[in-house]
Amino acid sequence: MPELPEVETVRRGLAPVMEGVVIAQAQVNRPDLRWPFPESMAERLTGKRVLRLRRRSKYILADLDSDETLLIHLGMSGRMTISGHTVGEFHHPHPVPAKHDHVVFEMDGGARITFNDARRFGAMDLMPTGGEADFWLIRDLGPEPLGNQFDEAYLVDRLKGRNTPIKSALLDQRIVSGLGNIYVCEVLYRAGIHPARKAGQISAKRVASLVSLVRDVLSEAIEAGGSSLKDYRQADGELGYFQHQFSVYDQEGKPCPTPLCEKKITRIVQSGRSSFFCPQCQR
DNA sequence: ATGGGGGCCTGCCGGC
DNA sequence: TGCCGGCAGGCCCCCA
């Protein structure tokens, strides 16, 4: 269920135990997640050094010293857990293997990284390092919402004339990549825009305002994830899931947090997915 | 090209 | 206690 901030938090949590470290053994417990794993994936990972961990949209990219890059997508229920390492005074022991532990990396030095994904909407694949422009999983992704290419002129242009609801447009990873259901709801609340409003019908000024609101919402969530990483010495080593207070997401029936607003947060369904918003503040 | 809906999986929670 | 419907933070694919 991870959106960009959760994926970035996972990446930051994994980096200290993966970057510069050799994968002593990759254990692959089934042939596929959402798609079949690439041929001989375990062999292509075992013995390779992870040079760098990067992120593109909701993908974690691990550049290997074999000129291949491992792509990891967490889907809806994918989780990464680190064990066998020490943070400060706290040692994370290896847990007993769990149902849905599909891929396990034993790192040189004793750390273990476990990928668990009950619903199996996640994915792993290998591409040639540097192949972002061609690789099928990521070639059509729009700009990073925190990057320079995502600016007001760009978004105004992309939404111009679009008849789709703004909710759907912001979820469309080809327009901007990294937002999911939660943060789109939060952004639209801050922008005062009703999720069902047609994208092309919103004034350029209001569309432009979405750019900085997207940046704010994602940056704040990444920051919250960063502080959660600091204390996870008492947690179970699972990365990326942190308590977060949302203004509207999953707040159906609760009072709108806007001062002086008396309305309650409403839930509607758009293309099969819940949208939460304030019917007073969002038009 | 664009917009909408179905489907993929499993787990959990609330209601009866 | 058990069963059932509804729901879940993603995204590809197909259809009109």
PDB file of N, CA, C and O (backbone and C1' of nucleotides) in Angstrom, chain A residues 1 34 73 249 273-274, chain C residues 7-12:
ATOM      1  N   MET A   1       0.835  -1.168   0.000  1.00  0.00           N
ATOM      2  CA  MET A   1       0.000   0.000   0.000  1.00  0.00           C
ATOM      3  C   MET A   1       0.854   1.195   0.000  1.00  0.00           C
ATOM      4  O   MET A   1       0.456   2.261   0.308  1.00  0.00           O
ATOM      5  N   ARG A  34       3.415 -10.681  -9.007  1.00  0.00           N
ATOM      6  CA  ARG A  34       2.401 -10.323  -9.995  1.00  0.00           C
ATOM      7  C   ARG A  34       2.740 -10.870 -11.382  1.00  0.00           C
ATOM      8  O   ARG A  34       1.866 -11.257 -12.151  1.00  0.00           O
ATOM      9  N   HIS A  73       8.925  -3.712  -6.546  1.00  0.00           N
ATOM     10  CA  HIS A  73       7.687  -2.961  -6.313  1.00  0.00           C
ATOM     11  C   HIS A  73       6.927  -3.666  -5.206  1.00  0.00           C
ATOM     12  O   HIS A  73       6.806  -4.886  -5.203  1.00  0.00           O
ATOM     13  N   TYR A 249      -8.180  11.146   4.527  1.00  0.00           N
ATOM     14  CA  TYR A 249      -8.150   9.736   4.155  1.00  0.00           C
ATOM     15  C   TYR A 249      -8.601   8.863   5.320  1.00  0.00           C
ATOM     16  O   TYR A 249      -8.084   8.971   6.431  1.00  0.00           O
ATOM     17  N   ARG A 273     -12.581   2.966  -6.265  1.00  0.00           N
ATOM     18  CA  ARG A 273     -11.714   3.274  -5.130  1.00  0.00           C
ATOM     19  C   ARG A 273     -12.302   4.397  -4.308  1.00  0.00           C
ATOM     20  O   ARG A 273     -12.928   5.319  -4.830  1.00  0.00           O
ATOM     21  N   SER A 274     -12.072   4.336  -3.013  1.00  0.00           N
ATOM     22  CA  SER A 274     -12.628   5.332  -2.108  1.00  0.00           C
ATOM     23  C   SER A 274     -11.936   6.672  -2.264  1.00  0.00           C
ATOM     24  O   SER A 274     -10.713   6.749  -2.337  1.00  0.00           O
TER      25      SER A 274
ATOM     26  P    DC C   7     -17.600  -1.613   0.042  1.00  0.00           P
ATOM     27  O5'  DC C   7     -16.089  -1.446   0.539  1.00  0.00           O
ATOM     28  C5'  DC C   7     -15.791  -1.099   1.888  1.00  0.00           C
ATOM     29  C4'  DC C   7     -14.390  -1.562   2.198  1.00  0.00           C
ATOM     30  C3'  DC C   7     -13.379  -1.200   1.117  1.00  0.00           C
ATOM     31  O3'  DC C   7     -12.747   0.048   1.410  1.00  0.00           O
ATOM     32  C1'  DC C   7     -13.038  -3.394   2.033  1.00  0.00           C
ATOM     33  P    DA C   8     -11.885   0.704   0.270  1.00  0.00           P
ATOM     34  O5'  DA C   8     -10.430   0.085   0.508  1.00  0.00           O
ATOM     35  C5'  DA C   8      -9.723   0.379   1.697  1.00  0.00           C
ATOM     36  C4'  DA C   8      -8.433  -0.423   1.713  1.00  0.00           C
ATOM     37  C3'  DA C   8      -7.724  -0.457   0.353  1.00  0.00           C
ATOM     38  O3'  DA C   8      -6.877   0.686   0.217  1.00  0.00           O
ATOM     39  C1'  DA C   8      -7.791  -2.625   1.354  1.00  0.00           C
ATOM     40  P    DG C   9      -7.276   1.793  -0.824  1.00  0.00           P
ATOM     41  O5'  DG C   9      -5.910   2.439  -1.298  1.00  0.00           O
ATOM     42  C5'  DG C   9      -5.194   3.282  -0.510  1.00  0.00           C
ATOM     43  C4'  DG C   9      -3.801   3.479  -1.046  1.00  0.00           C
ATOM     44  C3'  DG C   9      -3.174   2.330  -1.816  1.00  0.00           C
ATOM     45  O3'  DG C   9      -2.044   2.857  -2.522  1.00  0.00           O
ATOM     46  C1'  DG C   9      -2.263   2.381   0.302  1.00  0.00           C
ATOM     47  P    DG C  10      -2.171   2.901  -4.098  1.00  0.00           P
ATOM     48  O5'  DG C  10      -1.931   1.375  -4.499  1.00  0.00           O
ATOM     49  C5'  DG C  10      -0.698   0.737  -4.207  1.00  0.00           C
ATOM     50  C4'  DG C  10      -0.099   0.143  -5.483  1.00  0.00           C
ATOM     51  C3'  DG C  10      -0.066   1.105  -6.666  1.00  0.00           C
ATOM     52  O3'  DG C  10       1.109   0.814  -7.410  1.00  0.00           O
ATOM     53  C1'  DG C  10      -1.503  -0.712  -7.161  1.00  0.00           C
ATOM     54  P    DC C  11       1.417   1.658  -8.743  1.00  0.00           P
ATOM     55  O5'  DC C  11       0.797   0.803  -9.924  1.00  0.00           O
ATOM     56  C5'  DC C  11       1.292  -0.512 -10.146  1.00  0.00           C
ATOM     57  C4'  DC C  11       0.463  -1.156 -11.221  1.00  0.00           C
ATOM     58  C3'  DC C  11       0.271  -0.285 -12.473  1.00  0.00           C
ATOM     59  O3'  DC C  11       0.447  -1.121 -13.569  1.00  0.00           O
ATOM     60  C1'  DC C  11      -1.759  -1.127 -11.765  1.00  0.00           C
ATOM     61  P    DC C  12       1.146  -0.670 -14.910  1.00  0.00           P
ATOM     62  O5'  DC C  12       0.811  -1.885 -15.879  1.00  0.00           O
ATOM     63  C5'  DC C  12       1.039  -3.216 -15.422  1.00  0.00           C
ATOM     64  C4'  DC C  12      -0.015  -4.140 -15.996  1.00  0.00           C
ATOM     65  C3'  DC C  12      -0.281  -3.909 -17.475  1.00  0.00           C
ATOM     66  O3'  DC C  12      -0.328  -5.161 -18.124  1.00  0.00           O
ATOM     67  C1'  DC C  12      -2.303  -3.750 -16.256  1.00  0.00           C
TER      68       DC C  12
END
